[in-house]
Coordinates of C-alpha atoms in Angstrom, one line a residue:
Chain A
M85 CA -21.0 -13.8 9.8
N86 CA -21.1 -16.5 12.6
L87 CA -21.9 -14.5 15.9
S88 CA -20.6 -16.9 18.3
N89 CA -17.0 -16.6 17.0
I90 CA -16.9 -13.0 18.3
N91 CA -14.8 -12.4 21.3
W92 CA -17.1 -10.2 23.2
K93 CA -14.7 -9.5 25.9
Q94 CA -12.1 -8.4 23.4
L95 CA -14.5 -6.3 21.6
S96 CA -15.8 -4.6 24.7
K97 CA -12.0 -3.8 25.7
T98 CA -11.4 -2.3 22.2
F99 CA -14.6 -0.1 22.1
A100 CA -15.2 0.7 25.7
A101 CA -12.9 3.8 25.8
P102 CA -13.8 5.0 22.3
L103 CA -17.6 4.9 23.3
V104 CA -17.2 6.9 26.4
I105 CA -15.2 9.5 24.7
L106 CA -17.9 9.6 22.0
L107 CA -20.7 10.0 24.6
A108 CA -18.8 12.8 26.3
L109 CA -18.2 14.5 22.9
A110 CA -22.0 14.1 21.9
L111 CA -23.0 15.8 25.1
M112 CA -20.8 18.8 24.6
P113 CA -23.4 21.4 23.6
F114 CA -25.1 20.7 26.8
Y115 CA -22.3 21.9 28.9
G116 CA -23.1 25.6 28.5
W117 CA -19.6 26.1 27.2
E118 CA -20.0 28.1 24.1
Y119 CA -16.5 28.2 22.9
G120 CA -15.9 24.5 23.7
V121 CA -18.5 23.7 20.8
S122 CA -16.6 25.8 18.3
L123 CA -13.1 24.7 19.7
F124 CA -14.1 21.0 19.5
S125 CA -15.5 21.6 15.9
H126 CA -12.0 23.1 15.2
F127 CA -10.4 20.0 16.5
L128 CA -12.8 17.5 14.7
I129 CA -12.1 19.1 11.2
Y130 CA -8.5 18.5 11.6
I131 CA -8.9 15.0 13.1
I132 CA -11.0 13.9 10.3
L133 CA -8.7 15.3 7.5
T134 CA -5.6 14.0 9.1
V135 CA -7.0 10.6 9.8
S136 CA -8.5 10.4 6.1
W137 CA -5.1 11.4 5.0
V138 CA -3.3 8.9 6.9
M139 CA -5.7 6.1 5.7
F140 CA -4.1 6.6 2.2
S141 CA -0.7 8.2 2.6
G142 CA 0.3 6.8 5.9
A143 CA 0.0 3.2 4.7
T144 CA 1.2 3.3 1.2
G145 CA 3.7 6.1 1.8
Y146 CA 2.4 8.0 -1.2
I147 CA 2.4 11.6 0.1
S148 CA -0.9 13.2 -1.3
L149 CA -1.0 17.1 -1.1
A150 CA -4.7 17.0 -2.7
T151 CA -6.4 17.4 0.5
A152 CA -7.1 21.0 -0.1
A153 CA -8.5 20.0 -3.5
F154 CA -11.2 17.8 -1.9
Y155 CA -12.0 19.9 0.8
G156 CA -12.4 22.7 -1.7
I157 CA -14.8 20.6 -3.6
G158 CA -16.9 20.2 -0.5
I159 CA -16.8 24.0 0.1
Y160 CA -18.1 24.8 -3.5
S161 CA -20.7 21.7 -3.3
A162 CA -22.1 23.5 -0.4
A163 CA -21.9 27.1 -2.1
L164 CA -23.8 25.6 -5.2
L165 CA -26.2 23.3 -3.6
H166 CA -26.9 25.1 -0.1
P167 CA -26.7 28.8 -1.1
A168 CA -28.0 31.5 1.1
T169 CA -30.6 32.2 -1.2
G170 CA -32.8 30.3 -3.9
F171 CA -33.0 26.6 -4.1
S172 CA -31.2 24.7 -1.4
L173 CA -30.8 21.0 -0.8
P174 CA -30.8 19.6 2.8
L175 CA -27.1 19.5 4.4
I176 CA -27.1 15.8 4.5
A177 CA -27.9 15.5 0.8
V178 CA -25.1 18.1 -0.1
I179 CA -22.7 16.0 1.9
I180 CA -23.5 12.8 -0.1
V181 CA -23.4 14.6 -3.4
S182 CA -20.1 16.2 -2.6
A183 CA -18.7 12.8 -1.1
A184 CA -19.8 11.4 -4.5
A185 CA -18.1 14.1 -6.5
S186 CA -14.9 13.9 -4.7
F187 CA -14.7 10.0 -4.7
L188 CA -15.2 10.3 -8.8
V189 CA -12.6 13.1 -9.1
A190 CA -10.0 11.1 -6.8
F191 CA -10.8 7.9 -8.8
I192 CA -10.0 9.5 -12.1
V193 CA -6.9 11.6 -10.9
G194 CA -5.7 8.5 -9.1
A195 CA -6.1 6.1 -11.8
I196 CA -3.9 8.6 -13.9
T197 CA -1.4 9.6 -11.4
L198 CA -0.8 6.8 -9.0
R199 CA 1.8 5.3 -11.2
L200 CA 3.9 8.2 -10.2
K201 CA 6.2 7.8 -7.3
G202 CA 7.6 9.8 -4.6
I203 CA 8.0 13.5 -5.0
Y204 CA 6.2 13.4 -8.5
F205 CA 3.0 12.0 -6.9
A206 CA 3.2 14.8 -4.1
M207 CA 3.6 17.6 -6.7
F208 CA 0.9 16.4 -9.1
T209 CA -1.5 16.2 -6.3
F210 CA -0.6 19.7 -5.3
G211 CA -0.9 20.8 -8.8
L212 CA -4.5 19.6 -8.6
V213 CA -5.3 22.1 -5.8
L214 CA -4.0 24.9 -8.1
L215 CA -5.7 23.8 -11.1
L216 CA -9.1 23.6 -9.4
F217 CA -8.5 27.2 -7.8
Q218 CA -7.5 28.4 -11.3
V219 CA -10.3 26.9 -13.2
I220 CA -13.1 28.0 -10.7
N221 CA -11.6 31.5 -10.5
Y222 CA -11.4 31.8 -14.2
V223 CA -15.0 30.8 -14.5
E224 CA -16.1 32.9 -12.0
T225 CA -14.3 36.1 -12.9
S226 CA -14.3 35.8 -16.8
I227 CA -17.4 33.9 -17.7
L228 CA -20.1 34.4 -14.9
G229 CA -18.8 37.8 -13.6
Q230 CA -19.4 37.1 -10.0
R231 CA -16.6 36.3 -7.7
G232 CA -17.4 34.1 -4.6
R233 CA -20.8 32.8 -3.4
F234 CA -22.9 32.9 -0.2
V235 CA -23.6 30.0 1.8
A236 CA -26.7 29.4 4.0
L237 CA -25.3 29.3 7.5
E238 CA -25.9 26.7 10.2
S239 CA -25.8 27.0 13.9
N240 CA -22.5 25.9 15.9
E241 CA -24.4 23.1 17.3
T242 CA -25.6 21.8 14.0
I243 CA -22.0 22.0 12.5
Y244 CA -20.6 20.3 15.5
Y245 CA -22.9 17.2 15.3
Y246 CA -22.4 16.9 11.5
L247 CA -18.5 16.9 12.1
L248 CA -19.1 14.5 14.9
G249 CA -21.2 12.2 12.7
I250 CA -18.5 12.3 9.9
F251 CA -15.8 11.8 12.5
V252 CA -17.6 8.7 13.7
V253 CA -18.0 7.2 9.9
T254 CA -14.3 8.2 9.4
M255 CA -13.1 6.1 12.4
I256 CA -15.3 3.2 11.4
V257 CA -14.1 3.3 7.7
T258 CA -10.6 3.4 9.1
F259 CA -11.0 0.6 11.6
F260 CA -12.7 -1.4 8.8
I261 CA -9.9 -0.9 6.3
K262 CA -7.4 -1.6 8.9
N263 CA -9.0 -5.1 10.0
T264 CA -9.8 -6.4 6.6
K265 CA -7.4 -8.0 4.0
Y266 CA -7.6 -4.5 2.1
G267 CA -5.8 -3.0 4.9
L268 CA -3.1 -5.7 4.9
A269 CA -2.8 -5.1 1.0
L270 CA -2.6 -1.2 1.2
R271 CA 0.5 -1.9 3.9
S272 CA 2.1 -4.3 1.5
I273 CA 1.9 -2.0 -1.4
G274 CA 3.8 0.7 1.0
E275 CA 6.3 -2.0 1.7
N276 CA 6.9 -3.2 -1.7
E277 CA 4.7 -2.5 -4.6
D278 CA 6.4 -5.0 -6.9
A279 CA 6.0 -7.9 -4.5
A280 CA 2.6 -6.9 -3.7
A281 CA 1.5 -7.1 -7.3
H282 CA 3.3 -10.6 -8.0
S283 CA 1.4 -12.0 -4.8
G284 CA -2.0 -11.3 -6.4
V285 CA -2.9 -7.8 -5.1
N286 CA -4.3 -5.6 -7.8
V287 CA -2.1 -2.7 -6.8
T288 CA -3.8 0.0 -8.9
M289 CA -7.4 -0.8 -7.8
V290 CA -6.6 -1.0 -4.1
K291 CA -4.8 2.4 -4.1
V292 CA -7.3 4.1 -6.5
L293 CA -10.2 2.9 -4.3
I294 CA -8.7 3.8 -0.9
F295 CA -7.5 7.2 -2.3
A296 CA -11.1 8.0 -3.4
V297 CA -12.8 6.9 -0.2
S298 CA -10.4 9.1 1.9
A299 CA -10.9 12.1 -0.8
A300 CA -14.8 11.6 -0.2
L301 CA -14.4 11.9 3.7
M302 CA -12.2 15.1 3.2
S303 CA -14.8 16.7 1.0
T304 CA -17.6 16.2 3.6
V305 CA -15.8 18.2 6.1
G306 CA -15.6 21.1 3.4
V307 CA -19.3 20.9 3.1
V308 CA -19.8 21.5 6.8
M309 CA -17.2 24.2 7.1
A310 CA -18.7 26.2 4.3
T311 CA -21.8 26.7 6.3
K312 CA -19.9 28.4 9.0
T313 CA -18.7 31.4 7.0
I314 CA -21.2 33.4 4.9
Y315 CA -18.8 34.0 1.8
V316 CA -16.6 31.5 0.1
D317 CA -14.5 32.1 -3.0
A318 CA -11.9 30.1 -4.7
S319 CA -9.1 31.3 -2.7
T320 CA -10.6 30.4 0.7
A321 CA -11.9 27.2 -0.6
F322 CA -8.6 25.8 -2.1
N323 CA -6.3 27.2 0.5
P324 CA -3.0 25.2 0.2
M325 CA -2.5 25.1 3.9
M326 CA -5.4 22.6 4.0
S327 CA -3.1 20.3 1.9
F328 CA -0.1 20.8 4.3
S329 CA -1.7 20.8 7.7
P330 CA -3.0 17.1 7.7
A331 CA 0.2 15.8 6.4
L332 CA 2.2 17.7 9.1
M333 CA -0.2 16.8 11.8
A334 CA 0.0 13.0 11.1
I335 CA 3.8 13.2 10.9
F336 CA 3.9 15.1 14.2
G337 CA 1.4 12.6 16.0
G338 CA 2.8 9.3 14.5
M339 CA 1.1 7.2 12.1
A340 CA 1.7 3.9 13.6
N341 CA -1.7 3.7 15.2
L342 CA -5.2 5.1 15.1
Y343 CA -4.6 7.6 17.7
G344 CA -1.3 9.3 16.7
P345 CA -2.9 11.2 13.9
A346 CA -5.7 12.3 16.1
V347 CA -3.5 13.4 19.0
G348 CA -1.2 15.2 16.4
A349 CA -4.4 17.0 14.8
V350 CA -5.8 18.0 18.3
I351 CA -2.4 19.5 19.6
F352 CA -1.6 21.3 16.3
S353 CA -5.0 22.6 15.7
Y354 CA -5.1 24.0 19.4
V355 CA -1.7 25.8 19.1
Q356 CA -3.1 27.2 15.9
E357 CA -6.2 28.3 17.5
I358 CA -4.4 30.1 20.4
L359 CA -1.7 31.7 18.0
Q360 CA -4.2 32.9 15.3
T361 CA -6.7 34.4 17.5
G362 CA -4.0 36.2 19.8
N363 CA -1.5 38.9 18.7
L364 CA 1.2 35.9 17.9
N365 CA -0.6 35.4 14.5
N366 CA 2.6 36.0 12.5
Y367 CA 4.5 33.7 14.5
Y368 CA 2.3 30.7 13.8
M369 CA 4.0 29.4 10.6
L370 CA 7.4 29.9 12.4
I371 CA 6.5 27.8 15.4
F372 CA 4.8 25.3 13.2
G373 CA 7.9 24.8 11.0
S374 CA 10.2 24.8 14.1
I375 CA 8.2 22.0 15.7
L376 CA 8.0 20.0 12.5
I377 CA 11.6 20.0 12.0
A378 CA 12.4 19.0 15.6
T379 CA 9.9 16.2 15.1
I380 CA 11.3 14.8 12.0
L381 CA 15.0 15.0 13.3
Y382 CA 14.4 13.7 17.0
M383 CA 11.2 11.8 16.9
P384 CA 10.7 10.2 13.5
Q385 CA 7.8 7.9 14.9
G386 CA 6.0 11.1 16.0
L387 CA 4.6 11.8 19.4
M388 CA 2.8 8.4 19.9
G389 CA 6.1 6.5 18.8
L390 CA 8.0 8.6 21.6
I391 CA 5.4 7.8 24.2
Q392 CA 5.6 3.9 23.2
N393 CA 9.2 4.0 23.4
L394 CA 9.3 5.8 27.0
W395 CA 6.6 3.2 28.0
N396 CA 8.8 0.2 26.8
R397 CA 11.8 1.6 28.5
L398 CA 9.7 2.0 31.8
K399 CA 8.6 -1.7 31.7
G400 CA 12.2 -2.4 31.2
A401 CA 14.1 -5.8 31.4
K402 CA 11.2 -7.8 32.5
R403 CA 9.7 -7.7 29.0
A404 CA 13.0 -8.1 27.1
L405 CA 12.9 -10.3 24.0
T406 CA 14.1 -13.8 24.6
R407 CA 15.4 -14.3 21.2
G408 CA 17.5 -12.1 19.1
Chain B
M993 CA -0.1 -29.1 -25.1
H994 CA 2.5 -27.7 -22.8
L995 CA 1.8 -26.1 -19.5
L996 CA 3.5 -23.1 -20.3
E997 CA 5.0 -22.3 -23.7
G998 CA 6.8 -19.2 -25.2
K999 CA 7.0 -18.4 -28.9
G1000 CA 9.6 -16.1 -30.2
V1001 CA 9.7 -14.1 -26.9
T1002 CA 11.8 -10.9 -27.3
I1003 CA 12.3 -7.7 -25.5
H1004 CA 14.6 -4.7 -26.2
F1005 CA 15.8 -2.3 -23.5
G1006 CA 16.9 0.6 -25.7
G1007 CA 19.1 -0.9 -28.4
L1008 CA 19.9 -3.9 -26.6
A1009 CA 18.0 -7.1 -27.0
A1010 CA 17.7 -8.4 -23.3
V1011 CA 15.8 -11.5 -24.4
S1012 CA 15.9 -12.4 -28.1
D1013 CA 13.6 -14.7 -29.9
V1014 CA 13.6 -17.3 -27.1
D1015 CA 11.2 -20.3 -27.5
F1016 CA 10.7 -22.5 -24.4
Y1017 CA 8.2 -24.7 -22.7
L1018 CA 7.3 -26.4 -19.5
D1019 CA 5.6 -29.7 -18.8
K1020 CA 3.8 -30.4 -15.6
G1021 CA 5.8 -31.6 -12.7
E1022 CA 9.3 -30.9 -13.9
V1023 CA 12.1 -28.9 -12.4
V1024 CA 13.8 -26.7 -15.2
G1025 CA 17.1 -25.0 -14.5
L1026 CA 17.7 -21.7 -16.3
I1027 CA 21.3 -20.9 -16.3
G1028 CA 23.8 -18.3 -18.2
P1029 CA 26.4 -15.9 -17.5
N1030 CA 25.4 -12.4 -15.8
G1031 CA 23.4 -10.5 -17.9
A1032 CA 22.2 -13.1 -20.1
G1033 CA 18.6 -12.4 -19.7
K1034 CA 17.5 -15.0 -17.1
T1035 CA 15.7 -12.6 -14.8
T1036 CA 14.2 -10.8 -17.6
L1037 CA 12.7 -13.9 -18.9
F1038 CA 11.1 -14.4 -15.5
N1039 CA 9.8 -10.7 -15.8
L1040 CA 8.3 -11.6 -18.8
V1041 CA 6.6 -14.7 -17.9
S1042 CA 5.2 -13.2 -14.6
G1043 CA 4.0 -10.0 -16.3
A1044 CA 6.2 -7.4 -15.0
L1045 CA 7.5 -6.9 -18.5
K1046 CA 5.5 -7.6 -21.8
P1047 CA 7.3 -9.2 -24.6
N1048 CA 7.4 -7.3 -28.0
P1049 CA 7.3 -9.3 -30.2
G1050 CA 6.4 -12.8 -29.0
E1051 CA 3.8 -14.6 -27.1
I1052 CA 3.4 -16.8 -23.9
L1053 CA 0.8 -19.4 -23.5
F1054 CA -0.3 -20.7 -20.2
K1055 CA -2.5 -23.7 -20.5
G1056 CA -3.0 -22.7 -24.1
K1057 CA -4.4 -19.2 -23.0
K1058 CA -2.4 -16.1 -23.9
I1059 CA -1.0 -14.3 -20.9
N1060 CA 1.6 -12.0 -22.3
R1061 CA -0.6 -8.9 -22.1
M1062 CA -2.1 -9.6 -18.6
P1063 CA -1.1 -7.6 -15.5
A1064 CA 1.1 -9.4 -12.9
Y1065 CA -1.6 -9.9 -10.4
K1066 CA -3.9 -11.7 -13.0
I1067 CA -1.0 -14.1 -14.0
C1068 CA -0.2 -14.7 -10.1
R1069 CA -4.0 -15.5 -9.6
M1070 CA -3.9 -18.0 -12.8
G1071 CA -1.2 -20.0 -11.0
I1072 CA 2.2 -18.6 -11.8
A1073 CA 4.2 -17.3 -8.6
R1074 CA 7.6 -16.1 -8.3
T1075 CA 10.5 -15.0 -6.0
F1076 CA 12.9 -12.2 -6.5
Q1077 CA 16.6 -12.1 -7.1
T1078 CA 17.0 -9.1 -4.6
V1079 CA 14.6 -10.2 -1.9
K1080 CA 11.4 -8.2 -1.9
I1081 CA 9.7 -8.8 1.4
F1082 CA 7.3 -6.7 3.3
G1083 CA 10.0 -5.7 5.8
N1084 CA 7.9 -4.0 8.6
M1085 CA 5.3 -6.6 8.6
P1086 CA 5.5 -9.8 10.5
V1087 CA 6.4 -13.0 8.7
V1088 CA 2.8 -14.4 9.0
D1089 CA 1.2 -11.3 7.2
N1090 CA 3.8 -11.7 4.4
V1091 CA 2.6 -15.0 3.7
K1092 CA -1.1 -14.1 4.4
I1093 CA -0.9 -11.6 1.6
G1094 CA -0.3 -14.5 -0.9
L1095 CA -3.0 -16.5 0.4
L1096 CA -5.6 -13.8 0.6
F1097 CA -4.9 -12.2 -2.9
G1098 CA -3.1 -14.8 -4.9
A1099 CA -5.2 -17.9 -4.0
H1100 CA -8.2 -15.6 -4.2
G1101 CA -11.0 -17.9 -3.0
K1102 CA -9.0 -21.0 -3.9
I1103 CA -8.7 -21.6 -0.2
K1104 CA -12.0 -22.5 1.5
K1105 CA -10.7 -23.6 4.8
D1106 CA -9.1 -21.5 7.6
T1107 CA -6.4 -19.1 6.3
N1108 CA -4.7 -19.1 9.6
A1109 CA -4.2 -22.7 9.6
E1110 CA -2.8 -22.6 6.0
V1111 CA -0.4 -19.9 6.9
K1112 CA 0.9 -22.0 9.7
N1113 CA 1.2 -25.1 7.4
L1114 CA 3.3 -23.1 4.9
L1115 CA 5.5 -21.6 7.6
E1116 CA 6.2 -25.2 8.8
F1117 CA 6.7 -26.3 5.3
V1118 CA 9.5 -23.7 4.7
G1119 CA 10.8 -24.0 8.3
L1120 CA 9.8 -20.6 9.6
D1121 CA 7.1 -21.5 12.1
D1122 CA 9.3 -20.4 15.0
V1123 CA 9.6 -16.9 13.7
A1124 CA 6.1 -16.4 12.5
N1125 CA 5.6 -13.1 14.4
T1126 CA 9.0 -11.5 13.9
P1127 CA 9.1 -8.5 11.6
A1128 CA 10.4 -9.9 8.2
R1129 CA 13.3 -7.5 8.0
D1130 CA 14.9 -8.9 11.2
L1131 CA 15.5 -12.3 9.6
T1132 CA 18.6 -13.4 7.9
L1133 CA 19.0 -13.5 4.1
A1134 CA 18.4 -17.2 4.1
H1135 CA 15.2 -16.9 6.0
Q1136 CA 14.1 -14.0 4.0
K1137 CA 14.4 -15.9 0.6
R1138 CA 12.3 -18.7 2.5
I1139 CA 9.5 -16.1 3.2
E1140 CA 9.4 -15.3 -0.4
V1141 CA 9.1 -19.0 -1.2
A1142 CA 6.3 -19.4 1.4
R1143 CA 4.5 -16.2 0.0
A1144 CA 4.8 -17.5 -3.6
L1145 CA 3.4 -21.0 -2.4
A1146 CA 0.7 -19.4 -0.7
T1147 CA -1.0 -18.2 -3.9
Q1148 CA -1.4 -21.8 -4.9
P1149 CA 0.6 -21.7 -8.0
E1150 CA 1.1 -24.3 -10.6
I1151 CA 4.4 -22.9 -11.7
L1152 CA 6.9 -21.6 -9.4
L1153 CA 9.7 -19.3 -10.7
L1154 CA 12.7 -19.3 -8.2
D1155 CA 15.1 -16.6 -8.8
E1156 CA 18.6 -17.4 -7.3
I1157 CA 17.1 -18.6 -3.9
M1158 CA 20.5 -20.3 -3.2
A1159 CA 22.9 -17.3 -3.9
G1160 CA 24.7 -16.2 -0.9
L1161 CA 23.8 -19.3 1.5
N1162 CA 26.3 -21.1 3.5
P1163 CA 26.7 -24.9 3.0
T1164 CA 24.2 -25.9 5.5
E1165 CA 21.5 -23.4 4.1
L1166 CA 22.1 -24.7 0.6
V1167 CA 21.3 -28.3 1.6
E1168 CA 18.2 -27.2 3.2
A1169 CA 17.3 -25.0 0.2
M1170 CA 17.7 -28.0 -2.2
E1171 CA 15.5 -30.2 0.1
L1172 CA 12.8 -27.5 -0.1
V1173 CA 12.9 -27.4 -3.7
K1174 CA 12.4 -31.2 -3.8
K1175 CA 9.5 -31.1 -1.3
I1176 CA 8.1 -28.3 -3.6
Q1177 CA 8.3 -30.6 -6.5
K1178 CA 6.7 -33.5 -4.5
K1179 CA 3.6 -31.1 -3.9
G1180 CA 3.1 -31.1 -7.5
V1181 CA 4.3 -27.8 -8.5
T1182 CA 6.2 -27.2 -11.6
V1183 CA 9.4 -25.4 -10.8
V1184 CA 11.8 -23.1 -12.9
M1185 CA 15.1 -22.0 -11.1
I1186 CA 17.6 -19.5 -12.2
E1187 CA 20.7 -20.6 -10.3
H1188 CA 24.5 -20.0 -10.3
V1189 CA 25.1 -22.9 -7.8
M1190 CA 25.9 -25.7 -10.4
K1191 CA 25.8 -28.5 -7.7
A1192 CA 22.2 -27.5 -6.9
I1193 CA 21.2 -27.1 -10.8
M1194 CA 22.8 -30.5 -11.5
G1195 CA 21.5 -32.3 -8.6
I1196 CA 17.8 -31.3 -8.8
C1197 CA 16.9 -30.3 -12.4
D1198 CA 15.4 -32.5 -14.8
R1199 CA 16.1 -30.3 -17.8
I1200 CA 18.3 -27.3 -18.1
T1201 CA 18.1 -24.1 -20.4
V1202 CA 21.2 -22.0 -21.0
L1203 CA 20.9 -18.4 -22.1
D1204 CA 23.7 -16.1 -23.3
Y1205 CA 23.2 -12.7 -24.5
G1206 CA 19.4 -13.0 -24.4
K1207 CA 19.5 -16.0 -26.8
K1208 CA 18.9 -19.8 -26.1
I1209 CA 22.1 -21.4 -26.8
A1210 CA 21.4 -24.9 -25.3
E1211 CA 18.7 -27.2 -23.8
G1212 CA 18.7 -30.6 -22.4
T1213 CA 19.4 -33.0 -19.5
P1214 CA 22.1 -32.0 -17.0
Q1215 CA 24.3 -34.8 -18.6
E1216 CA 23.9 -33.1 -22.0
I1217 CA 24.5 -29.6 -20.8
T1218 CA 27.9 -30.5 -19.1
T1219 CA 29.1 -31.9 -22.4
N1220 CA 27.8 -29.2 -24.7
K1221 CA 30.6 -27.4 -26.6
K1222 CA 28.8 -24.1 -26.7
V1223 CA 28.0 -24.1 -23.1
I1224 CA 31.6 -24.9 -22.2
E1225 CA 32.7 -22.0 -24.5
V1226 CA 30.3 -19.3 -23.0
Y1227 CA 31.4 -20.4 -19.4
L1228 CA 35.2 -21.0 -19.8
G1229 CA 36.0 -19.3 -23.0
E1230 CA 36.8 -20.5 -26.5
S1231 CA 39.6 -23.0 -26.6
D1232 CA 42.7 -22.3 -28.8
A1233 CA 42.6 -25.7 -30.4

């Protein structure tokens, strides 16, 4: 790469704000705000899941409900390779193994199912969550005769830093895909798959590859989160809400740029946190659903789309298009 | 050896033979017209050549190499590009990006120089350089058809399949489209065009193939086709005499 071609001014403009935010986040555990560390961990989980979900589904329009499956693979990787007693791999190694396993599963599943379109793809991917749940449940109860497993705990700070690291990797991967020809190919597939194929895009390969990359990222979150709870079993690992939440958060935040999904994830997971810890627990799903219906009806571009529209309106006629 | 050759190309949709035992060929540099009544199998034949459908039975050879089992993207990269009867553009992407896709993936390493400059050249070539950054969906139908042409040309094809790029155009746009096809031929690209606009077909094509009910019923120069009895029957109905 020719370094003199890089526009440093442009580059610093793009990366200055994210770097400041990242630095502030990195120093989080030193603020002495115990709750902050766990709250922001909670945010990071959903940001990573939502951004990885958008990486594939946002661009192509293939609605995947397999998030919980890959998250669950992460949890079980931790349960098997990082257990409370006996032989245990270091967490970073578990993360790598789990990412590789998820990548492989997603690659195979993707190769089989990515010719399905619309609702059929969504249903199949959701079926994968249920399938993995049933298989693991069966193996544990009927063959091993032991339900659930114990995972070695990690401190809140360790969990936080791992999530922050995964978050940075996720953002870099997203940025890389968006700014290379593969991002363009992915968008063209979302716009018109036939036209993309006849323009030389290896549609199947691009779809399967990005689907697998996003799955790998999702599973790493599962690994880290498993170390927060002592006991995991199939029903906690493959919780269907983990499939729905990222999709809903992305729709709420808006998928046009990188910030939409992140903002959606933070707002929604905060609402979840307050409601689920208070005595309004039972109302969480009700409020969640209502907000979502309102979003789809009144701001189809999501929160960021709404802000963008208001901003354009404020700037007003000065910037009106000169040609129709 | 012909540039492109089809032998006994056939495909059935259910019980219907959409294309039935059709032989065809293309030589470098020609402009060939493909005509026939609605439902004759013209677009289906394009789909077979471009890899959207696979013939059964039958084989298609490009430069002597069998391509009838290849996926569409490989056929495109080998040098056969197409446009679509109902426009298939990337509507929410700007015009430049529509063309860039063809250049980055279709040409696939054939372009060593600056991609952006090449995209600009192509947009100038089809006359869309002033709307380069407009989302493709905001353009008129005539312009959207030109996006498809530019995107197809971006893949650096040797053969270009144009599927009714002149349908629904007004007289001025029609003249411009005819000019464009001539310009493409001058570039050295072999062109096959499906068209219902007879003025265009007769004016541009070196050779015409006529399909009816999936079968090839005539082939020849525009002169020969206009006087062919079978063709007249198909278009105007049988004479009582």
